[in-house]
Structure formats: C-alpha cells, structure tokens
Amino acid sequence: MILDGKKVRDEILAKIKAKIAKEKLDIKLAIILVGDDEASKIYIKNKEKYCDMVGIAVEKYKLSSETEEKEIINLIDKLNNDESVTGIILQSPVPEGIDFNKCSNLIKPEKDVDGFTKNNIYYLYLGKKTVLPCTVKGIIKLLEYYKIPISGANVVIVGRGNIVGHPLSLAFENMDATVTLAHSKTQNLAEITKNADILISATGVKHLITKDMVKYGSTVIDVGVTRVDGKIYGDVDFENIKDIARYITPNPGGVGPMTVAMIIDNLVEMEERKNG
Ligand code: NAP
C-alpha cells in the first residue's frame, strides 16, 4: 500500500483551515531571509503558499547579504517580543560570516517553528514536550494516519544527519520503538535493515535501499532526495520494493508534502499553547 503524503497533507491542511476559521485564530509566521540563495526563495514561496491557503499571515524580512550579525540578532529579539508573531523561521543557509546556529538559537523555543534550536532539541533528548522538527513530525503523522504501530516496532533509520536521522531516532525512542541508527560506516547494512519493521532512509544516496535489504511485509519510508538531470530520485528502489513492503512512500509524494504540512501544524500548536 502506498503511503500517500499528498493526500494526508491535503486532509491535514483542510482540517487546519477549518479550525483557524472557526476559532478565529490569529496566526503569524515571520520568515527571515538573509542574502540571495535561490533555493531558499523557492522554499519560502512554498511556505507562503500553504500559509496563505489556510489563513496564516506571513511577514517576510529580506535582508541583504551584507547584513551584519548584530542586525539579525536585533530582529530576532524584536520578533521574540512581538506578541502578534506566532513563529519565526531563520532560513538556512545564511551568508558566510554569519553564525547560523548562534542566531537561530536565539529564537524563543515556543516560537521555533522548525524545532531545531538547542532548547527544543534538548527537550526532545529528555523525552519532554517539544516542537518537533517538521520532517520528523511528518513521518510520525504519516505512520499514525495509516495506523502503523510505532511502539514496540523494530525501527531502522539509515542516515544520522541533524535534520532527519538523528532527531528522528530520539522521537522514535520516545515513542517506545527499538531504534537502530545506521550510517556510512555501518557494517553489513543489509543484515540490519532486513530486521526492520519500519525502515527509514535519509541519506541522499540514490537507490541505496535495494529489495534484498527489506523485510517482507514491512514499512519503508524514503526521505532522501537526489537530483540528477532535473529528476528527483529517492534513497529507495521503489519499483523493486513496492511488492515486498506492506507500506511504502513514493518519492516524491511521500515525506516531502508532510514536511510542509507540519510547518503549518507546528504554528497552530504554538498559537494554541500561547493562548493556554
Ligand atoms: P546529511 O546530514 O547529509 O546526512 C546524511 C546521512 O547519510 C549521514 O549520516 C551519512 O552517514 C549517511 N550516509 C551517506 N551515505 C551512506 C551510505 N552509503 N550508507 C549509509 N549511510 C550513508 O543529510 P540530512 O540533512 O539528514 O538529509 C538526508 C536526506 O534527506 C537528504 O537527501 C535530504 O535532501 C533529504 N531531506 C528530505 C526532506 C523531505 O522533506 N523529504 C527533508 C529534509 C531532508 P555519516 O554520518 O557516516 O556521514
């Protein structure tokens, strides 16, 4: 069965749109873009599109690549203290000479839409309530939508990056899964992945996961994105695995749409917490 990220995204956004209208929620996202990174502009447009769709206001702060760190720090401070701002995103990457981690860590945890500031990651480490990083939350919501049990499952995650693999391993541990985190130095990867009830690959290595690495009847989630000649490939050899796995994400069309939906979901959660 295909885990249809687009369908689930659309359902989640439709529910959120109705909720925002019914409860008259006044949600505002502030996005800070420093410099002229073209990919960032596309990501921001996408975020704006979905915010607009559900009735969330977006305030964009476009700063030139010559902007000094102090100016960004002052802006974050102003937005942190602005009651009308629900969430803040400092778009990565920032120009050379600006310390992204230093600046983004100044965003208040309760306004940290991406869930990557040190406080929120620490809460995740402690197993406390936190703002989950959007891809991590999107994967969990997708599994929950299709009623795939996480508690007690043998979960293998390939890739220990800070954006996906590492925080995902913590989130699954917190949900009582038994987690193995594999990476480029892992020996006998296929022996490990073949034991997975849920196999998640987040490496960016095209078709790393082949059919001999997958357990019959398992769930396979493909996070990786590799672009070759304008075409997108995932980490998973979908065509040869779709009949072995019981559940599998397409790529594109699986985790990607869920990630965007979770930005919106996090903003609604933050607004609700703000209002007690
Ligand atoms: P990252 O920080 O570059 O991490 C990649 C990980 O893959 C590393 O842990 C690396 O191992 C591991 N790896 C590389 N080659 C491997 C191999 N041959 N066998 C096993 N492990 C291998 O990447 P990231 O930021 O976490 O992102 C991972 C992928 O997800 C990327 O393709 C990214 O574009 C994609 N992504 C997709 C979404 C979405 O919404 N769909 C969101 C975020 C990211 P080492 O640690 O040993 O180097």
XYZ file of C-alpha atoms and ligand atoms in Angstrom:
324
model
C 0.000 0.000 0.000
C 1.231 3.459 -0.904
C 1.589 5.966 1.946
C 0.188 8.962 0.112
C 1.808 12.072 1.607
C -0.062 14.458 -0.677
C -3.456 13.089 0.298
C -2.641 13.176 4.017
C -1.165 16.692 3.689
C -4.328 17.937 1.986
C -6.552 16.412 4.662
C -4.460 17.908 7.480
C -4.446 21.350 5.847
C -8.194 21.268 5.196
C -8.802 20.497 8.897
C -6.428 23.261 9.978
C -8.054 25.771 7.634
C -11.475 24.988 9.101
C -10.113 25.238 12.657
C -8.420 28.599 12.042
C -11.627 30.000 10.556
C -13.909 28.552 13.249
C -11.761 29.589 16.214
C -10.690 32.861 14.550
C -7.030 32.078 15.274
C -4.730 34.981 14.520
C -1.510 33.228 13.471
C 1.523 34.963 12.035
C 4.758 33.468 10.706
C 7.855 35.666 10.435
C 10.469 34.483 7.925
C 13.957 35.973 7.831
C 15.953 35.531 4.629
C 19.497 36.838 4.554
C 21.120 37.013 1.120
C 20.026 35.738 -2.284
C 20.043 31.950 -2.113
C 17.771 30.837 -4.974
C 16.701 27.525 -3.393
C 15.735 29.399 -0.198
C 13.483 31.713 -2.209
C 11.640 28.678 -3.630
C 11.264 27.095 -0.153
C 9.913 30.376 1.228
C 7.421 30.735 -1.638
C 6.183 27.242 -0.854
C 5.772 28.056 2.839
C 3.903 31.252 1.940
C 1.618 29.331 -0.411
C 0.472 26.896 2.271
C 0.169 29.575 4.967
C -1.982 31.617 2.616
C -4.099 28.571 1.809
C -5.087 28.007 5.466
C -5.289 31.646 6.597
C -1.924 32.204 8.300
C -0.268 35.607 7.799
C 3.356 35.700 6.657
C 5.724 38.579 7.337
C 8.936 38.389 5.302
C 12.173 40.094 6.280
C 14.557 40.131 3.315
C 17.991 41.251 4.417
C 20.924 41.855 2.087
C 23.951 39.580 2.110
C 25.940 42.478 3.620
C 23.763 42.446 6.740
C 25.726 42.242 9.978
C 25.040 39.523 12.533
C 24.050 42.138 15.115
C 21.183 43.294 12.890
C 19.812 39.742 12.619
C 20.118 39.295 16.380
C 18.214 42.548 16.965
C 15.481 41.494 14.546
C 15.077 38.086 16.238
C 14.892 39.856 19.596
C 12.179 42.180 18.283
C 10.160 39.280 16.826
C 10.587 37.221 20.026
C 8.976 40.054 21.948
C 6.236 40.804 19.424
C 3.025 39.269 20.791
C 1.471 39.208 17.317
C 4.187 36.860 15.960
C 3.416 33.161 16.493
C 6.510 31.600 14.951
C 9.877 32.563 13.477
C 11.985 30.913 10.771
C 15.546 31.976 10.024
C 16.025 30.498 6.553
C 19.188 28.447 6.071
C 21.752 28.948 4.594
C 22.917 32.393 5.665
C 25.877 34.184 4.006
C 29.415 33.440 5.118
C 30.474 35.344 8.210
C 27.115 34.874 9.931
C 26.844 32.136 12.535
C 23.534 30.427 11.723
C 23.398 28.329 14.896
C 24.195 31.286 17.129
C 21.434 33.394 15.527
C 18.748 30.695 15.227
C 19.340 29.554 18.816
C 18.163 32.999 19.934
C 14.655 32.233 18.678
C 12.459 31.521 21.719
C 11.684 27.769 21.927
C 7.947 28.492 21.830
C 8.402 30.427 18.546
C 10.851 27.959 16.933
C 8.744 26.601 14.048
C 11.492 24.311 12.723
C 12.157 22.746 16.128
C 15.941 22.876 15.735
C 17.004 25.355 18.401
C 19.070 23.895 21.218
C 16.273 24.090 23.801
C 13.803 22.163 21.682
C 16.368 19.521 20.716
C 17.243 19.171 24.421
C 13.567 18.676 25.304
C 13.415 16.004 22.583
C 16.506 14.344 24.105
C 14.830 14.383 27.526
C 11.594 12.997 26.079
C 9.667 16.116 27.103
C 7.020 18.013 25.167
C 8.762 19.957 22.422
C 8.315 21.451 18.977
C 9.218 18.515 16.730
C 11.307 19.167 13.600
C 8.888 19.185 10.642
C 10.222 16.158 8.723
C 10.326 14.079 11.916
C 6.761 15.065 12.809
C 5.617 14.494 9.211
C 6.924 10.908 9.217
C 5.253 10.169 12.559
C 1.926 11.673 11.416
C 2.057 9.659 8.190
C 2.573 6.409 10.134
C -0.195 7.336 12.565
C -2.596 8.177 9.728
C -2.162 4.682 8.277
C -2.334 3.155 11.794
C 1.147 1.641 11.572
C 2.246 0.876 15.163
C 5.431 2.573 16.364
C 5.501 1.407 19.994
C 7.438 -1.871 20.177
C 8.387 -1.767 16.481
C 11.893 -2.556 15.337
C 12.848 0.685 13.569
C 15.982 1.045 11.472
C 16.954 4.554 10.366
C 19.689 4.886 7.748
C 21.372 8.297 7.993
C 22.274 10.154 11.206
C 22.049 13.738 9.903
C 20.979 16.509 12.258
C 17.926 17.412 10.163
C 16.317 13.981 9.873
C 18.018 10.784 11.087
C 19.315 11.867 14.469
C 16.232 13.719 15.791
C 14.014 11.002 14.295
C 15.841 8.333 16.304
C 15.158 10.288 19.516
C 11.492 10.787 18.642
C 11.005 7.071 17.934
C 12.778 6.128 21.171
C 10.382 8.435 22.999
C 7.535 6.532 21.338
C 8.876 3.198 22.656
C 10.263 1.846 19.384
C 13.511 -0.134 19.379
C 15.755 2.024 17.241
C 18.902 1.267 15.246
C 20.645 4.277 13.703
C 22.821 3.255 10.738
C 25.247 5.408 8.729
C 28.026 5.314 6.165
C 30.368 3.335 8.442
C 27.756 0.697 9.345
C 28.943 -2.825 8.541
C 26.560 -5.313 6.887
C 23.817 -2.737 6.414
C 21.501 -5.218 4.651
C 21.620 -7.617 7.622
C 20.418 -4.791 9.865
C 17.773 -3.306 7.563
C 16.292 -6.768 6.908
C 15.195 -6.892 10.564
C 13.269 -3.634 10.374
C 9.516 -3.485 10.843
C 9.875 0.151 9.837
C 12.834 1.084 7.634
C 13.528 4.780 7.094
C 16.245 6.001 4.781
C 17.510 9.586 4.982
C 20.878 9.671 3.229
C 20.521 11.342 -0.171
C 22.171 8.324 -1.818
C 20.135 7.363 -4.897
C 18.563 3.899 -4.562
C 20.747 2.894 -1.622
C 17.961 0.635 -0.354
C 17.501 -2.352 -2.659
C 14.998 -5.210 -2.431
C 17.421 -7.613 -0.735
C 17.598 -5.168 2.204
C 13.874 -5.140 3.013
C 11.820 -7.484 5.195
C 8.665 -8.876 3.627
C 5.569 -7.083 4.967
C 7.498 -4.173 6.481
C 7.043 -0.400 6.158
C 9.551 1.563 4.077
C 9.850 5.359 4.330
C 12.006 7.192 1.803
C 13.234 10.613 2.945
C 16.294 11.108 0.738
C 16.304 13.483 -2.198
C 18.840 13.253 -5.034
C 18.522 15.413 -8.143
C 20.001 14.032 -11.368
C 19.423 15.979 -14.615
C 16.412 17.740 -13.102
C 14.793 14.481 -11.985
C 14.272 13.592 -8.330
C 15.340 10.210 -7.004
C 14.870 8.803 -3.541
C 17.058 6.533 -1.417
C 14.714 3.607 -2.089
C 14.448 1.474 -5.223
C 10.663 1.872 -5.130
C 9.755 -0.210 -8.203
C 11.515 -3.331 -6.953
C 10.474 -2.954 -3.312
C 6.795 -1.956 -3.575
C 5.647 -5.589 -3.732
C 7.816 -6.707 -0.802
C 6.902 -3.928 1.624
C 3.392 -3.775 3.042
C 3.520 0.013 3.191
C 5.846 2.272 1.212
C 6.160 6.009 0.492
C 6.528 7.236 -3.064
C 9.281 9.781 -3.592
C 8.391 12.474 -4.493
C 4.905 12.493 -2.972
C 5.567 10.869 0.407
C 7.569 12.601 3.127
C 8.097 15.940 1.294
C 4.441 17.076 1.361
C 4.159 16.014 5.018
C 7.150 18.190 5.960
C 5.476 21.327 4.588
C 2.191 20.471 6.307
C 3.986 20.189 9.647
C 5.230 23.786 9.466
C 1.572 24.765 9.465
C 0.737 22.184 12.143
C 3.547 23.469 14.406
C 2.304 27.056 14.017
C -1.216 26.081 15.073
C 0.147 24.146 18.054
C 2.262 27.167 19.064
C -0.665 29.562 18.827
C -2.774 27.235 20.971
C -0.034 26.962 23.599
C 0.372 30.750 23.559
C -3.331 31.049 24.315
C -3.035 28.494 27.093
P 23.059 14.624 5.992
O 23.178 15.468 7.206
O 23.965 14.864 4.829
O 23.184 13.100 6.438
C 23.271 12.063 5.541
C 23.482 10.784 6.305
O 23.525 9.718 5.368
C 24.787 10.729 7.108
O 24.529 10.267 8.420
C 25.638 9.722 6.340
O 26.480 8.929 7.160
C 24.574 8.816 5.746
N 25.054 8.095 4.563
C 25.643 8.609 3.457
N 25.978 7.616 2.605
C 25.577 6.467 3.183
C 25.653 5.109 2.815
N 26.200 4.726 1.656
N 25.171 4.179 3.657
C 24.602 4.539 4.833
N 24.511 5.818 5.262
C 25.002 6.772 4.435
O 21.578 14.703 5.392
P 20.185 15.188 6.064
O 20.160 16.661 6.128
O 19.908 14.382 7.277
O 19.191 14.749 4.886
C 19.151 13.424 4.432
C 18.397 13.358 3.129
O 17.030 13.695 3.362
C 18.875 14.326 2.053
O 18.783 13.712 0.790
C 17.884 15.477 2.135
O 17.749 16.156 0.906
C 16.624 14.720 2.486
N 15.589 15.522 3.167
C 14.320 15.388 2.728
C 13.308 16.072 3.381
C 11.912 15.924 2.902
O 11.039 16.617 3.392
N 11.635 14.995 2.001
C 13.598 16.904 4.465
C 14.917 17.005 4.907
C 15.905 16.293 4.252
P 27.717 9.555 8.013
O 27.078 10.248 9.185
O 28.520 8.381 8.417
O 28.418 10.512 7.089
